[in-house]
PDB file of C-alpha atoms in Angstrom:
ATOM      1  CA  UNK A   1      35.522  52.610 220.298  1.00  0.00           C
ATOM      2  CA  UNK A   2      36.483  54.480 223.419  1.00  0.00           C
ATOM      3  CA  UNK A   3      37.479  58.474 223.226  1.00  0.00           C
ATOM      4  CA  UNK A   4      41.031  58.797 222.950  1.00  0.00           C
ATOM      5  CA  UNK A   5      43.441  61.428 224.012  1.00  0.00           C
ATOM      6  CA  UNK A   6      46.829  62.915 221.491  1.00  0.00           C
ATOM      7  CA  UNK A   7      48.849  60.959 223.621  1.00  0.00           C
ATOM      8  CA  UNK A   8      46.812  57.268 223.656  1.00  0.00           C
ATOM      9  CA  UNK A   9      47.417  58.059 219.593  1.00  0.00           C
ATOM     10  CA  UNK A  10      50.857  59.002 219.495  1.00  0.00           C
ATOM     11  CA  UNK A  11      51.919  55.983 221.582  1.00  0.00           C
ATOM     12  CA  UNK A  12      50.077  53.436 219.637  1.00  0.00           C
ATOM     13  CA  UNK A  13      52.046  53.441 216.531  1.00  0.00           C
ATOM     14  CA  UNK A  14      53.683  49.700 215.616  1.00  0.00           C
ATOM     15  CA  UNK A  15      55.185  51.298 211.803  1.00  0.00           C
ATOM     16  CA  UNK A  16      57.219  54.391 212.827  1.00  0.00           C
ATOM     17  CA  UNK A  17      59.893  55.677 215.346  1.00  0.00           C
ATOM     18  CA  UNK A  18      58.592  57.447 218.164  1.00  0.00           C
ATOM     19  CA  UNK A  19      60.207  60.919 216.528  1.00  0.00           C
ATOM     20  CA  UNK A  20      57.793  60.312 213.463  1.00  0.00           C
ATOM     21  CA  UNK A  21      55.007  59.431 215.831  1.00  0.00           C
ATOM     22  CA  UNK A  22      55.646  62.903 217.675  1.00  0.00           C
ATOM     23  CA  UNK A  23      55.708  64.742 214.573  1.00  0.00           C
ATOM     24  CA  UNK A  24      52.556  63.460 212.722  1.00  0.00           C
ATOM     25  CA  UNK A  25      49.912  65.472 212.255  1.00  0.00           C
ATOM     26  CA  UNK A  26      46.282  64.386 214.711  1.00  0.00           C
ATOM     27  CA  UNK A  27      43.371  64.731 214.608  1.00  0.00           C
ATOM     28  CA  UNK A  28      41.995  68.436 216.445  1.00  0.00           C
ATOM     29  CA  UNK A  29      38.702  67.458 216.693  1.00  0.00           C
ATOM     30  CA  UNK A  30      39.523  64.007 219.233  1.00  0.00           C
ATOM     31  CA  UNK A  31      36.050  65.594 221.409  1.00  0.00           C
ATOM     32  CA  UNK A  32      33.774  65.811 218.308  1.00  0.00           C
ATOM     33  CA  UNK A  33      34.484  62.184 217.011  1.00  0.00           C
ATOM     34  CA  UNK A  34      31.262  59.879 217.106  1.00  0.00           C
ATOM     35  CA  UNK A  35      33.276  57.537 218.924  1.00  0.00           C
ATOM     36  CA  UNK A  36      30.000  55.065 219.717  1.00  0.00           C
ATOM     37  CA  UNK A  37      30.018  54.640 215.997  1.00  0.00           C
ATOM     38  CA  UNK A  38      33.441  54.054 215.327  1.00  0.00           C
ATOM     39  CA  UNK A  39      35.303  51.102 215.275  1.00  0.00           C
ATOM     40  CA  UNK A  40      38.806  52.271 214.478  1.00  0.00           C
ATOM     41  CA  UNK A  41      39.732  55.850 214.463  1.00  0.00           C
ATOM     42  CA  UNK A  42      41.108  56.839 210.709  1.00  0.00           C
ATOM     43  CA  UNK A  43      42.175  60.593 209.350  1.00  0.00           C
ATOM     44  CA  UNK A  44      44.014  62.026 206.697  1.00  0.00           C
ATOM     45  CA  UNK A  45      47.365  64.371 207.236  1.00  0.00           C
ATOM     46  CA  UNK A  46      45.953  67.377 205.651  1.00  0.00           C
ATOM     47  CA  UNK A  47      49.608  68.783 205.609  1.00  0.00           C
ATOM     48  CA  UNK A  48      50.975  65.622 203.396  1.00  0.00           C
ATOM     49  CA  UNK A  49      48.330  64.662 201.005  1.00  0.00           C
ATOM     50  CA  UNK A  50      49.627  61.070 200.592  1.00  0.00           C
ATOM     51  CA  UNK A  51      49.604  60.179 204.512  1.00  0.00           C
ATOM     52  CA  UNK A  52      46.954  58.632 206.439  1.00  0.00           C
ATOM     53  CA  UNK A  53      46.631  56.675 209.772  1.00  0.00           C
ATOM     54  CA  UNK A  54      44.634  54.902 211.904  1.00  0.00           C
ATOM     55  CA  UNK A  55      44.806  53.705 215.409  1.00  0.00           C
ATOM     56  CA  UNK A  56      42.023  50.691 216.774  1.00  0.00           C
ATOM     57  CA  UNK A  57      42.288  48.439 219.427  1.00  0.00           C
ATOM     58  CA  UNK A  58      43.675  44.791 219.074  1.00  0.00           C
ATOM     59  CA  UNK A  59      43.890  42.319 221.959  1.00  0.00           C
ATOM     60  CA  UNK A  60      43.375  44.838 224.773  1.00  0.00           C
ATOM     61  CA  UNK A  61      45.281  47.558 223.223  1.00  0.00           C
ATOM     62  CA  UNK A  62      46.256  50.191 220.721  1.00  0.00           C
ATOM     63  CA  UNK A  63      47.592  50.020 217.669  1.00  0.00           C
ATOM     64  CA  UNK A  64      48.563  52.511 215.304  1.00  0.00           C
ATOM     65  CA  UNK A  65      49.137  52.476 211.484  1.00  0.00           C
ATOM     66  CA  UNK A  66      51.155  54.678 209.230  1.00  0.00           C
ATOM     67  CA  UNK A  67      49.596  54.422 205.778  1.00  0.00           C
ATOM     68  CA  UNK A  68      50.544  56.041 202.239  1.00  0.00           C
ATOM     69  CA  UNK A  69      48.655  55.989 198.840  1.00  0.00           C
ATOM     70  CA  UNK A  70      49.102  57.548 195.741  1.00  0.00           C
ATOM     71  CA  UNK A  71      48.352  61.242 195.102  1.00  0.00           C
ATOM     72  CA  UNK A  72      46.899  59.999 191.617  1.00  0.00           C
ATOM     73  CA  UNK A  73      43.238  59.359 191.704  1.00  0.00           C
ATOM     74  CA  UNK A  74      41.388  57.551 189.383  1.00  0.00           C
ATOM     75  CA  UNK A  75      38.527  58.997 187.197  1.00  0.00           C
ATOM     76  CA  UNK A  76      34.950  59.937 187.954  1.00  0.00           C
ATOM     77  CA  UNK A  77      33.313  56.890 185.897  1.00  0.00           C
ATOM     78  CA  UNK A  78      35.632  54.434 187.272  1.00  0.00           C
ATOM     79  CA  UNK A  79      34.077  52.709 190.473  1.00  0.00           C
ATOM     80  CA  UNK A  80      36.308  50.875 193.057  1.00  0.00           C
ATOM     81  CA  UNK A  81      35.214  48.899 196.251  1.00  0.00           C
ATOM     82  CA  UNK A  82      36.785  49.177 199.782  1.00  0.00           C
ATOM     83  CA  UNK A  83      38.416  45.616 201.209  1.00  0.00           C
ATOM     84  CA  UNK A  84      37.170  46.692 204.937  1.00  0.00           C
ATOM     85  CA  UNK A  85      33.732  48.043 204.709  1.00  0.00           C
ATOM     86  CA  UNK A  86      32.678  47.261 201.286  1.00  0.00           C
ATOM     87  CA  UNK A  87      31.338  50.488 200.169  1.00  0.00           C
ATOM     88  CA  UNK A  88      31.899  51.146 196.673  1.00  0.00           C
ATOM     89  CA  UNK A  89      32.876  54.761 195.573  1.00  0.00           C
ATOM     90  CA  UNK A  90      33.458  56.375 192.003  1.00  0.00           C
ATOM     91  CA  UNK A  91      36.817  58.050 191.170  1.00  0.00           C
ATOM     92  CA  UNK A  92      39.490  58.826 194.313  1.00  0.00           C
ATOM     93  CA  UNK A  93      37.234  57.087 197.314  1.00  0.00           C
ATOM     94  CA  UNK A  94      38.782  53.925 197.126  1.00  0.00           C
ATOM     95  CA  UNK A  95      42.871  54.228 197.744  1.00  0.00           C
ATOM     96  CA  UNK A  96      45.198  51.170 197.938  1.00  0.00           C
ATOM     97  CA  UNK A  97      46.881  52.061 201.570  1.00  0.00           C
ATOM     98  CA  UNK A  98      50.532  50.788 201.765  1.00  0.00           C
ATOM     99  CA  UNK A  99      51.604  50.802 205.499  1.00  0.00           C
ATOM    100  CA  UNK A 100      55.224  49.430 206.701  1.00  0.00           C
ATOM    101  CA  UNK A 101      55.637  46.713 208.547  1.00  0.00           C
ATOM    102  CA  UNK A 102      56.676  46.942 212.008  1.00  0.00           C
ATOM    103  CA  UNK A 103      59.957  46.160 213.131  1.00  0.00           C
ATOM    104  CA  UNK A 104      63.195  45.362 211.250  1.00  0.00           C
ATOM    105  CA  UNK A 105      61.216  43.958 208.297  1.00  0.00           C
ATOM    106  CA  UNK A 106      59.511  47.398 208.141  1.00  0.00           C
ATOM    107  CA  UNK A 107      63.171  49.227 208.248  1.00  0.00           C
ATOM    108  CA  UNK A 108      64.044  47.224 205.373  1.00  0.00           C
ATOM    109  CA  UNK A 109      61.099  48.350 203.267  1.00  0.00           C
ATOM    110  CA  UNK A 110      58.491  45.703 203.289  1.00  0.00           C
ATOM    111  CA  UNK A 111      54.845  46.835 203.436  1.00  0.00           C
ATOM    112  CA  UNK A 112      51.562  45.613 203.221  1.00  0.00           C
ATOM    113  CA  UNK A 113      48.782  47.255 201.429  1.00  0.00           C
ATOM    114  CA  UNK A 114      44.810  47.343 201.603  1.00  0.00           C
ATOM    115  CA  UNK A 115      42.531  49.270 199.279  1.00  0.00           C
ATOM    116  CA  UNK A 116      40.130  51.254 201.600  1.00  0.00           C
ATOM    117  CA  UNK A 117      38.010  54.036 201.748  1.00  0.00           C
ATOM    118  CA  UNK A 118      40.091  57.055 200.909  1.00  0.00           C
ATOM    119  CA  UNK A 119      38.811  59.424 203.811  1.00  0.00           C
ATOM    120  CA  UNK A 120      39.014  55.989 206.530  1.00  0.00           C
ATOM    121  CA  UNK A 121      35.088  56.606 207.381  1.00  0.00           C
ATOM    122  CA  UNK A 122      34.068  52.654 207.078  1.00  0.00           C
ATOM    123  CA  UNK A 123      32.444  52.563 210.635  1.00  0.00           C
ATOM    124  CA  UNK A 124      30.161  55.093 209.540  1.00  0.00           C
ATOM    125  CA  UNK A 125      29.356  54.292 205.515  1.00  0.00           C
ATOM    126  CA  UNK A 126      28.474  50.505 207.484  1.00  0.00           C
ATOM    127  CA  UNK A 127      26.275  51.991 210.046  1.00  0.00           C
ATOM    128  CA  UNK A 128      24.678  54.471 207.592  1.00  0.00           C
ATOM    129  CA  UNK A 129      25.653  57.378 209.387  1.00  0.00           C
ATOM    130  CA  UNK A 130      27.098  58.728 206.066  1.00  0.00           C
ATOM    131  CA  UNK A 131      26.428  58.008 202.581  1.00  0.00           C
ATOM    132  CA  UNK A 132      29.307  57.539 199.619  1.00  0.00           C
ATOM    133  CA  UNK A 133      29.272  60.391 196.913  1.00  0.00           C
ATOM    134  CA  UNK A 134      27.227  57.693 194.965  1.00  0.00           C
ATOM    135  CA  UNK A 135      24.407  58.336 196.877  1.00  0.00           C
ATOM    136  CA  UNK A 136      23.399  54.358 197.713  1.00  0.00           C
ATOM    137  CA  UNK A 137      25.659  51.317 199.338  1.00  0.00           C
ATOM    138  CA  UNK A 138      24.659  48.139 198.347  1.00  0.00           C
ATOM    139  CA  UNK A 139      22.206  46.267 200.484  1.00  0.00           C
ATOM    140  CA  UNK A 140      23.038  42.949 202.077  1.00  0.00           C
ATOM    141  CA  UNK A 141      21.363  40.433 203.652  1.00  0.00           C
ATOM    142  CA  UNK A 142      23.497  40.530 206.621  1.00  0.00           C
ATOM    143  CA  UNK A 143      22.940  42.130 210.046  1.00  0.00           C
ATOM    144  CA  UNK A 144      24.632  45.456 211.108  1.00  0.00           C
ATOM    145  CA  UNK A 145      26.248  43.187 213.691  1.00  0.00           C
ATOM    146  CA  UNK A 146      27.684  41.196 211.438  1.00  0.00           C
ATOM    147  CA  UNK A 147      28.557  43.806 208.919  1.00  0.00           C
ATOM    148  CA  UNK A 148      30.584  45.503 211.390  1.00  0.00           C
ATOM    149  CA  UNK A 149      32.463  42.449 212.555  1.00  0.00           C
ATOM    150  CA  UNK A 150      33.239  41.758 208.910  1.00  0.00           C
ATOM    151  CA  UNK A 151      34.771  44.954 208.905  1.00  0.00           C
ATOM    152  CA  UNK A 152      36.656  44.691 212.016  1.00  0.00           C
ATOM    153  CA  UNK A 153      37.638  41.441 211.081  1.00  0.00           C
ATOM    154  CA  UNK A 154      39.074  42.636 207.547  1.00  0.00           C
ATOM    155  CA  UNK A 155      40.983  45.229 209.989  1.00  0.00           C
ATOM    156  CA  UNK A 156      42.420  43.126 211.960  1.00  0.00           C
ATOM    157  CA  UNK A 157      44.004  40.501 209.458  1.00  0.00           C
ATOM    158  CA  UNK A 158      45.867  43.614 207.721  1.00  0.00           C
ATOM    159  CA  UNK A 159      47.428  44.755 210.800  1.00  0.00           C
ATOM    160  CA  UNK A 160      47.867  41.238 211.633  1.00  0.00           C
ATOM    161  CA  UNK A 161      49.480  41.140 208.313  1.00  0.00           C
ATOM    162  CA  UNK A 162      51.756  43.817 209.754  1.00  0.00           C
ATOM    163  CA  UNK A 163      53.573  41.451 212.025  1.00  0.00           C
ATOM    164  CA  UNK A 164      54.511  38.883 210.207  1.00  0.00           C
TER     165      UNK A 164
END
């Protein structure tokens, strides 16, 4: 993924006015990112414990997502996988992300929702570049290659999803 700017971020967003899009809390570290090893930019508000977003390209441009999940987590022993990277993670590292839909069907409540890695880092558990609090991701028999275009893929058809 290209480096992106505040304002490339703030712009991008397809689920919320451009007041809420002013207001939301980025990312300070935008310089620090591994952006060769990302394929979608993902981060957690750490002033509203229940919002996160994420902003990847799509057809030539940016999109941005508003997502919420439950403050609840579940317990240590139980063991959830993420729909986008398929990393699994014990307790709170899997979240099912709710985002609204964009436009009027959005303003009348209708959302779509994912379960994905609670802290949005599925570029990096796929490339290896960090390791789930389990310690081990399961090995497949596919290439990185493919592994990330799963992923993007996966991506893509839930923010397609946010369209419709």
């Amino acid at each position: 993924m290209r480096s992106l700017t505040e304002q490339d971020i703030r712009n991008s967003f397809i689920n919320c006015s451009k007041g809420e899009a002013k207001r939301l809390a980025v990312p300070r570290d935008l310089g620090d990112r591994p952006w060769d090893d990302l394929d979608f930019l993902g981060w957690r508000d750490p002033g509203a414990p229940d919002r996160s977003y994420l902003v990847m390209e799509r057809d030539g441009r940016l999109v941005g997502v508003a997502l919420r999940f439950p403050a609840a987590q579940r317990g240590f022993l139980h063991r959830s996988m993420c729909s986008l990277c398929l990393t699994t993670h014990p307790g709170g590292g899997v979240s099912l992300m709710t985002a609204r839909k964009a436009g009027a069907a959005g303003r009348e409540g209708n959302s779509v929702g994912l379960y994905m890695c609670t802290d949005l880092a599925c570029s990096l558990y796929v490339r290896g570049r960090k390791v789930p609090e389990s310690g081990v991701r399961f090995e497949e028999s596919l290439t990185l290659e493919e592994q990330i275009a799963r992923m993007t893929g996966n991506l893509t058809a839930f923010v397609d999803k946010l369209y419709a």
